[in-house]
PDB file of C-alpha atoms in Angstrom:
ATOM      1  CA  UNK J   1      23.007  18.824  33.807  1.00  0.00           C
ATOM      2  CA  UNK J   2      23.691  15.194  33.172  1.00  0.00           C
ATOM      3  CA  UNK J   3      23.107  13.835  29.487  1.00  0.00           C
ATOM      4  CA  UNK J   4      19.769  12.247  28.279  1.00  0.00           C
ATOM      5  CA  UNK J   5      18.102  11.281  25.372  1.00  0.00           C
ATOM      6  CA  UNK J   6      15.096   9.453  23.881  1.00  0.00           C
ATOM      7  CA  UNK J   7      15.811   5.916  21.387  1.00  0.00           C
ATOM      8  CA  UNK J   8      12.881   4.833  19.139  1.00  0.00           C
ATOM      9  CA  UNK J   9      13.949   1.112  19.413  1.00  0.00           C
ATOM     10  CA  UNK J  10      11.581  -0.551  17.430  1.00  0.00           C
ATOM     11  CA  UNK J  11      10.737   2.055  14.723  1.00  0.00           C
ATOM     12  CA  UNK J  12       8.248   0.815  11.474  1.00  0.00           C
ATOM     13  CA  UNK J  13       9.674   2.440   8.020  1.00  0.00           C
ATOM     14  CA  UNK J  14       6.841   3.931   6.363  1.00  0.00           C
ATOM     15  CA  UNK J  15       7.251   5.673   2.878  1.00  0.00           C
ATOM     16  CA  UNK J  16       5.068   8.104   2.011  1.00  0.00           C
ATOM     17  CA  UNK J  17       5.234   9.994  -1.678  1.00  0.00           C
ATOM     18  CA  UNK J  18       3.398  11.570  -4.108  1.00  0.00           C
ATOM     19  CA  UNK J  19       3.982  10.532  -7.863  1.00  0.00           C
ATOM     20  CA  UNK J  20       5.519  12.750 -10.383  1.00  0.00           C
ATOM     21  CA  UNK J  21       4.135  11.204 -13.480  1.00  0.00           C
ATOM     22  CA  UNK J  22       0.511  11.974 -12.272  1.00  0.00           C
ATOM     23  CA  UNK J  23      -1.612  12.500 -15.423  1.00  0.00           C
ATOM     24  CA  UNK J  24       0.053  10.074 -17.643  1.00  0.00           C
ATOM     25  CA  UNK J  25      -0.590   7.475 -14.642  1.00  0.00           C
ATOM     26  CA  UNK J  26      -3.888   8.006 -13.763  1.00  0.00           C
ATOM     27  CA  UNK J  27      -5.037   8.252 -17.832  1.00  0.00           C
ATOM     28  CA  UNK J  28      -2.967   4.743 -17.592  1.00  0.00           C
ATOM     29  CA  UNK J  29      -5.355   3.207 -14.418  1.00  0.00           C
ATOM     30  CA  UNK J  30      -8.241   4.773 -15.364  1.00  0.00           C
ATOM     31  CA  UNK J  31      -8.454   2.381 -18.473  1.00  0.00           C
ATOM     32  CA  UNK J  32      -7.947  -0.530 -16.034  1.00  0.00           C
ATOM     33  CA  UNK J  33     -10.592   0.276 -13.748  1.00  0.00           C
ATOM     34  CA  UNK J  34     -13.196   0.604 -16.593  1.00  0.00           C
ATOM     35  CA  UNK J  35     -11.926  -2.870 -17.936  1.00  0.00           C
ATOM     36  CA  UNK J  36     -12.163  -4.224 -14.061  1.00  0.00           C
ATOM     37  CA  UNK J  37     -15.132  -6.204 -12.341  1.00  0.00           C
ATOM     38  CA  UNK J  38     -15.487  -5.541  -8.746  1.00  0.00           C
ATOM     39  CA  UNK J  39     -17.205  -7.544  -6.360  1.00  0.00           C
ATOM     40  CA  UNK J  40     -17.221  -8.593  -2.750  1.00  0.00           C
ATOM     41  CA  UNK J  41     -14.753 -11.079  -1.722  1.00  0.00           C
ATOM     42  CA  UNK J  42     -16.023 -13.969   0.451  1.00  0.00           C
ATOM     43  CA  UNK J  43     -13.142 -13.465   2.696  1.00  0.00           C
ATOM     44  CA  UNK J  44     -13.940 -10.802   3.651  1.00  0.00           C
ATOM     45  CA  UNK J  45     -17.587 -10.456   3.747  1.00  0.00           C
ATOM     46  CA  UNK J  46     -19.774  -7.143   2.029  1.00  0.00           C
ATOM     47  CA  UNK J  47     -16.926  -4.657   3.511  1.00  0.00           C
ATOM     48  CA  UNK J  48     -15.745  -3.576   0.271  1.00  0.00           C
ATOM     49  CA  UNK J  49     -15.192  -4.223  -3.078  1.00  0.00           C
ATOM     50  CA  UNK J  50     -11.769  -5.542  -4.940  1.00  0.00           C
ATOM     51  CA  UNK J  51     -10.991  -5.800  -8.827  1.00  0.00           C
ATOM     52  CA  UNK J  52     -10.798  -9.587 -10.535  1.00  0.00           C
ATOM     53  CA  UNK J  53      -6.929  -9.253 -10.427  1.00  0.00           C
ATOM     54  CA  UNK J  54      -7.293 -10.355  -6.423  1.00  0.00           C
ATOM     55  CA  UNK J  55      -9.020 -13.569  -6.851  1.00  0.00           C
ATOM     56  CA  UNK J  56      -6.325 -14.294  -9.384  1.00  0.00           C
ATOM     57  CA  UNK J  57      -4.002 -14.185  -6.905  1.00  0.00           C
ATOM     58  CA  UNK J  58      -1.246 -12.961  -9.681  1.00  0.00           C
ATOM     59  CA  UNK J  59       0.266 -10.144 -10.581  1.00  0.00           C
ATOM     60  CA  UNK J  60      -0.795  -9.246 -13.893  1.00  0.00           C
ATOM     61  CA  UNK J  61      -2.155  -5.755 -13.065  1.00  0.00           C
ATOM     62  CA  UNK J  62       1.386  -4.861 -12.947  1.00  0.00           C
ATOM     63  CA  UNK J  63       1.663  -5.684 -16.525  1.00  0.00           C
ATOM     64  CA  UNK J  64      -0.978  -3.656 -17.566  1.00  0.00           C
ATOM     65  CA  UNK J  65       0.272  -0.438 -15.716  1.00  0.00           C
ATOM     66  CA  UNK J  66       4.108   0.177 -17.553  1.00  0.00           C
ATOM     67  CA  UNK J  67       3.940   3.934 -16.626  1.00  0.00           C
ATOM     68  CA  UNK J  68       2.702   3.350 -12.938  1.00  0.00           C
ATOM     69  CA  UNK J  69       4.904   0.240 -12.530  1.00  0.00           C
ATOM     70  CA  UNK J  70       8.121   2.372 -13.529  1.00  0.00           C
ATOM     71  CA  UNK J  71       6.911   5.185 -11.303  1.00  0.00           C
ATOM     72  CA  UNK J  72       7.024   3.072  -8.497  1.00  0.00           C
ATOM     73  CA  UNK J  73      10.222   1.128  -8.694  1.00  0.00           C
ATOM     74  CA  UNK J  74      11.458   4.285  -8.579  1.00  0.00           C
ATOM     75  CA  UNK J  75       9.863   5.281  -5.139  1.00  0.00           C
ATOM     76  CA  UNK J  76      10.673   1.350  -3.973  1.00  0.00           C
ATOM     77  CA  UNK J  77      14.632   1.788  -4.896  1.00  0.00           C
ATOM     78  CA  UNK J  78      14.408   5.215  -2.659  1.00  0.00           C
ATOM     79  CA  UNK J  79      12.897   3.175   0.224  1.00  0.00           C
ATOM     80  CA  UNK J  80      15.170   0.301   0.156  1.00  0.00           C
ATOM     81  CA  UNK J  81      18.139   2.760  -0.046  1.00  0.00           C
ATOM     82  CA  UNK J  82      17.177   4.292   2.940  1.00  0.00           C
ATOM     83  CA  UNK J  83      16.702   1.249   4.615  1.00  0.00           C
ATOM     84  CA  UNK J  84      19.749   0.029   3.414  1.00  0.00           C
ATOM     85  CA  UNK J  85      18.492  -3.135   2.977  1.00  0.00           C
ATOM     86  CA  UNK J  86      21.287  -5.584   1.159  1.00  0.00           C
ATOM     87  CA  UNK J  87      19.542  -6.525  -2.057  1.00  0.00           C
ATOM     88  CA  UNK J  88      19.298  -5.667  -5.340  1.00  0.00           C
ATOM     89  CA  UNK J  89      16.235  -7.306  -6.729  1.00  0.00           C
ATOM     90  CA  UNK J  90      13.033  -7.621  -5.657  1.00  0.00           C
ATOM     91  CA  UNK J  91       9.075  -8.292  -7.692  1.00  0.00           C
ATOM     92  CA  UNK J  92       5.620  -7.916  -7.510  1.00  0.00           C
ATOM     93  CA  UNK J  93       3.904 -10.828  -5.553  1.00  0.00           C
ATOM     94  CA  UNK J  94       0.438  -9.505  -6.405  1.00  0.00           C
ATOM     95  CA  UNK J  95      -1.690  -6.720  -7.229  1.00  0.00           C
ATOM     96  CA  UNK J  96      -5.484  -5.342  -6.939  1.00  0.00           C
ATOM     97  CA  UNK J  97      -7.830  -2.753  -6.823  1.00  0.00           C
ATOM     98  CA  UNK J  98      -9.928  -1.920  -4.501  1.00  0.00           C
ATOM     99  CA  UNK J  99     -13.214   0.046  -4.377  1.00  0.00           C
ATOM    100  CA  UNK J 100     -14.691   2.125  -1.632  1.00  0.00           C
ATOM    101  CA  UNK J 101     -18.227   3.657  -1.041  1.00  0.00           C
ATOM    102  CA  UNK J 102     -20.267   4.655   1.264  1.00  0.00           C
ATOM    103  CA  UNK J 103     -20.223   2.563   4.757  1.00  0.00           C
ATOM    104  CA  UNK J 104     -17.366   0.368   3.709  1.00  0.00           C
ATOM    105  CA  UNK J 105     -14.908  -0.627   5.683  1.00  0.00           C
ATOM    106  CA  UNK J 106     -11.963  -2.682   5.878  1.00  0.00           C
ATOM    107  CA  UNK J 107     -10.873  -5.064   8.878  1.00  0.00           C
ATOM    108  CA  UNK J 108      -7.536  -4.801  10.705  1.00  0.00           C
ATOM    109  CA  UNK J 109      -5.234  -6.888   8.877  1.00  0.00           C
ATOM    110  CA  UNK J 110      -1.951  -7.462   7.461  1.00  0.00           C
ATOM    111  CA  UNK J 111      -0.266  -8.583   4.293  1.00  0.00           C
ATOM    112  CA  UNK J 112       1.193 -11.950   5.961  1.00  0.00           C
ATOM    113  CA  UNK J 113       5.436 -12.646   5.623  1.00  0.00           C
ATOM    114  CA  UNK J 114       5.646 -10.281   2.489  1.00  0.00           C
ATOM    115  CA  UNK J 115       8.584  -8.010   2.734  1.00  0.00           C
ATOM    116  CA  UNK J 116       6.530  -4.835   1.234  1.00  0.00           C
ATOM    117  CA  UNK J 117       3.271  -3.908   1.297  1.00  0.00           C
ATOM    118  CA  UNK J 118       1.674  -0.256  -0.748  1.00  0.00           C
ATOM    119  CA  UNK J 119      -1.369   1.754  -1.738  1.00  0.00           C
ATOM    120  CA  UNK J 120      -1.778   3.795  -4.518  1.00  0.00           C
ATOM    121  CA  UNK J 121      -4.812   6.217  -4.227  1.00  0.00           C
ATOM    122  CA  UNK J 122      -6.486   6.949  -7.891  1.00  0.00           C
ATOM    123  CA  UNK J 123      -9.562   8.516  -6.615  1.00  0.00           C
ATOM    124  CA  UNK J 124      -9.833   9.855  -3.265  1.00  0.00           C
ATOM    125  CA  UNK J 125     -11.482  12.245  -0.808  1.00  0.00           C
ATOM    126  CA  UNK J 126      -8.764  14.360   0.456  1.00  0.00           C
ATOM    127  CA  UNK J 127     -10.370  16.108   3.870  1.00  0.00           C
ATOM    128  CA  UNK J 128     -11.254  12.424   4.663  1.00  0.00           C
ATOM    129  CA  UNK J 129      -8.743  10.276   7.018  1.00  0.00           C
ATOM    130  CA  UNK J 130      -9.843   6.688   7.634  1.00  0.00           C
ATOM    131  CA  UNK J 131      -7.008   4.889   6.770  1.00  0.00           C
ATOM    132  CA  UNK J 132      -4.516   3.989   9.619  1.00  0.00           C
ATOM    133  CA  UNK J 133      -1.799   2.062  11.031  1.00  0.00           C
ATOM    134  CA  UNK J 134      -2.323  -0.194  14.158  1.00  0.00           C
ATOM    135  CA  UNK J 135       0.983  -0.169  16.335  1.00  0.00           C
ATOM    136  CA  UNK J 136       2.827  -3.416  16.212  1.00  0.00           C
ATOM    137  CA  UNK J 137       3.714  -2.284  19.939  1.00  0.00           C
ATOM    138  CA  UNK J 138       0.546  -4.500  21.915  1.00  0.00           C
ATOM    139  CA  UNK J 139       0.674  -2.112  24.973  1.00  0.00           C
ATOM    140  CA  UNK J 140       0.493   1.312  22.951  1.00  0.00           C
ATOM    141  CA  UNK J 141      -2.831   0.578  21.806  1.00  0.00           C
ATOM    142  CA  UNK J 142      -3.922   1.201  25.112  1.00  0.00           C
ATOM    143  CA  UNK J 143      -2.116   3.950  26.029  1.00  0.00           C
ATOM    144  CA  UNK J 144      -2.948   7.982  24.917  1.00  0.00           C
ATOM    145  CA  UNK J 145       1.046   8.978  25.079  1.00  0.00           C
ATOM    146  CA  UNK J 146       1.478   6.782  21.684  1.00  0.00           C
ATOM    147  CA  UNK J 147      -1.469   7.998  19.619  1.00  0.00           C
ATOM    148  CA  UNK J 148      -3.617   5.077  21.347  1.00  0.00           C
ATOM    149  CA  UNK J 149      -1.505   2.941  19.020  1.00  0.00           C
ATOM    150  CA  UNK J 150      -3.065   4.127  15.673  1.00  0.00           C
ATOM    151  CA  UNK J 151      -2.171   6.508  13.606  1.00  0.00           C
ATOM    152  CA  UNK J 152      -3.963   8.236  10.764  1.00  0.00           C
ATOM    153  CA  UNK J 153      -1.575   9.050   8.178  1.00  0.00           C
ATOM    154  CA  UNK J 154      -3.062  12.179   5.619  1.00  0.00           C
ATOM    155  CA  UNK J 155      -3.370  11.058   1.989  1.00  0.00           C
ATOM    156  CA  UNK J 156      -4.784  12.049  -0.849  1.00  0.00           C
ATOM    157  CA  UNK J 157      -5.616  10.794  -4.569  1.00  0.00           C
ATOM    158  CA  UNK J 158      -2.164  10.911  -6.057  1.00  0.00           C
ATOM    159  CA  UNK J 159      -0.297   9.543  -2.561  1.00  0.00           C
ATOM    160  CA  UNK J 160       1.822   6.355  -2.257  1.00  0.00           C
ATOM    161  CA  UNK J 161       2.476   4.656   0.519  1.00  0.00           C
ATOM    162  CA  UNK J 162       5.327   1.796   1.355  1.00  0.00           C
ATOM    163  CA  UNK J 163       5.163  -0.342   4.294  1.00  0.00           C
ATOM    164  CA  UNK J 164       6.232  -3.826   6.059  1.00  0.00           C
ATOM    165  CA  UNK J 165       3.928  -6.808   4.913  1.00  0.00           C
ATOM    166  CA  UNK J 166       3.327  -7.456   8.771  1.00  0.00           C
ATOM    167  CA  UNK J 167       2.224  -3.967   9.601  1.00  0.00           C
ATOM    168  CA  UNK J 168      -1.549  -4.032  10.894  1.00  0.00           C
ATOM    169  CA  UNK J 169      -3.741  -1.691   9.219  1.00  0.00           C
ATOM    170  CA  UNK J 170      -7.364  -0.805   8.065  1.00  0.00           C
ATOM    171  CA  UNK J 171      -9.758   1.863   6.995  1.00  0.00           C
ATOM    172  CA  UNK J 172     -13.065   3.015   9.110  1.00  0.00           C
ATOM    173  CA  UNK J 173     -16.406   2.921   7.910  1.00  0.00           C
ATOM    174  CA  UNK J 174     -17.334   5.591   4.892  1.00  0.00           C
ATOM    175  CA  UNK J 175     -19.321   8.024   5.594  1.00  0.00           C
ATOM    176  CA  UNK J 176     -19.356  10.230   2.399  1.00  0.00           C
ATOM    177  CA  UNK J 177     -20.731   9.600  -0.882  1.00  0.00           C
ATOM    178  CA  UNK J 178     -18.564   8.583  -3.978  1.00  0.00           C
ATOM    179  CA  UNK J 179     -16.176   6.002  -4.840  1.00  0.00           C
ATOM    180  CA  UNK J 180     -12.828   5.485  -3.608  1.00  0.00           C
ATOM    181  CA  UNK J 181     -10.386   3.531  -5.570  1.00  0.00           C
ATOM    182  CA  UNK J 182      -7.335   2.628  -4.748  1.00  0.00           C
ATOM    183  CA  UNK J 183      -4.011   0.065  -5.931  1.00  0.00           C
ATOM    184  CA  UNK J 184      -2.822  -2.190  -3.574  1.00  0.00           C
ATOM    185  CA  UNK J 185       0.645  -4.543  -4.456  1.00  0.00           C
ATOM    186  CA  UNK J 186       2.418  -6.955  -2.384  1.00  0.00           C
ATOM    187  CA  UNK J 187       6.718  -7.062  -2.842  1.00  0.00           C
ATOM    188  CA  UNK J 188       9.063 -10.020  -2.078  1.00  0.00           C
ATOM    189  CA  UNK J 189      12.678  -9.130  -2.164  1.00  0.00           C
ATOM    190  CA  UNK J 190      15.352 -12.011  -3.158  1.00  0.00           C
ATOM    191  CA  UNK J 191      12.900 -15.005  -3.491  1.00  0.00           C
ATOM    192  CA  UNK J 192      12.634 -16.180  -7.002  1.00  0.00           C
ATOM    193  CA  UNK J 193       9.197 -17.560  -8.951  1.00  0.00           C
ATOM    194  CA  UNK J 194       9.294 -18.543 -12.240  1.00  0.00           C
ATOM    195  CA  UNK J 195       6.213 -17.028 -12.977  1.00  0.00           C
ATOM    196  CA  UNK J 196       6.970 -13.181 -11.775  1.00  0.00           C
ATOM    197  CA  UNK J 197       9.067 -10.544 -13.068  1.00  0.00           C
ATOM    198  CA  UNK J 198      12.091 -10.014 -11.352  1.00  0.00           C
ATOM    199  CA  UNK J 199      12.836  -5.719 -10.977  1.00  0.00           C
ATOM    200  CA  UNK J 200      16.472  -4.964 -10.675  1.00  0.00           C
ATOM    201  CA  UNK J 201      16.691  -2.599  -8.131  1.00  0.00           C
ATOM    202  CA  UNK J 202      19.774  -0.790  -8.186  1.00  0.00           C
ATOM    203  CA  UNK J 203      21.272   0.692  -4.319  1.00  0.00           C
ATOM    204  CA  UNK J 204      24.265   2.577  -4.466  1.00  0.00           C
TER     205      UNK J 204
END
């Protein structure tokens, strides 16, 4: 029998995590959200709604969330360990949040030349699955052997998720009642601003 095998060539790193500090952190958000005002964003037309932070185009939700922001440099030093990615500081670009309900949607888009790209998900449905991944592979989109080239990944209120800036993604139209909130963050690793905190992330 002669020897074979199968090579995932160009394989997209996505980390995927609960958090372990749940209560304390979503006590922590919970206070943000009910400080927030959400409205449409001309960008992006009556899809959905984001916080105030966006249109600041800062980071200063960060600064408000000390227990979720420490949760998740922990879960970013894990996923640039296992990328093995040769840095050891990295901050927050920006940071929103973003409000779902009923017959929202959100386009297929990506986070531009960031490095990182994540969700948090306060509040949400979790027998619902509307958020994918669009394959940055043009011909599997077409083609049933690679999932059509989108994949639904399951989440729930409580999941992370970590992911290349330049990975297409988007969420299908609602179609259950309630209100969907969720933390989105971009991450820039080795590029300095004077204005942003700079994280020391440690890789051993």
């Amino acid at each position: 029998m002669s020897n074979w095998s199968i090579q995932d060539l160009y394989p997209t790193p996505v980390y995927c995590a609960s958090v372990e500090n749940f209560y304390d952190i979503q006590n922590e958000i919970k206070g943000v959200i009910e400080e927030s005002n959400f409205d449409y964003f001309s960008g992006f037309g009556k899809t959905h709604k984001l916080s105030d932070h966006f249109n600041s185009n800062n980071n200063y939700l960060m600064g408000d969330l000390p227990l979720f922001t420490k949760e998740l440099n922990t879960h970013i030093q894990r996923y640039c360990k296992q990328l093995k990615y040769n840095t050891d500081e990295y901050q927050f670009v920006n940071s929103w949040i973003t409000l779902f309900e009923k017959g929202d949607y959100a386009h297929i888009h990506n986070h531009g030349d960031v490095d990182f790209s994540g969700v948090y998900y306060y509040q949400k449905e979790s027998d619902t699955q509307d958020f994918f991944f669009e394959s940055p592979v043009e011909g599997a989109k077409i083609s049933a052997a690679y999932y059509g080239g989108r994949i639904y990944p399951p989440t729930k209120t409580g999941d992370l998720m970590l992911f290349p800036g330049w990975l297409n993604h988007g969420v299908d139209r609602i179609k259950i009642d309630g209100e969907r909130y969720s933390i989105s963050f971009n991450i820039e690793l080795k590029k300095f601003y004077n204005d942003l905190p700079i994280i020391k992330c440690h890789i051993e």
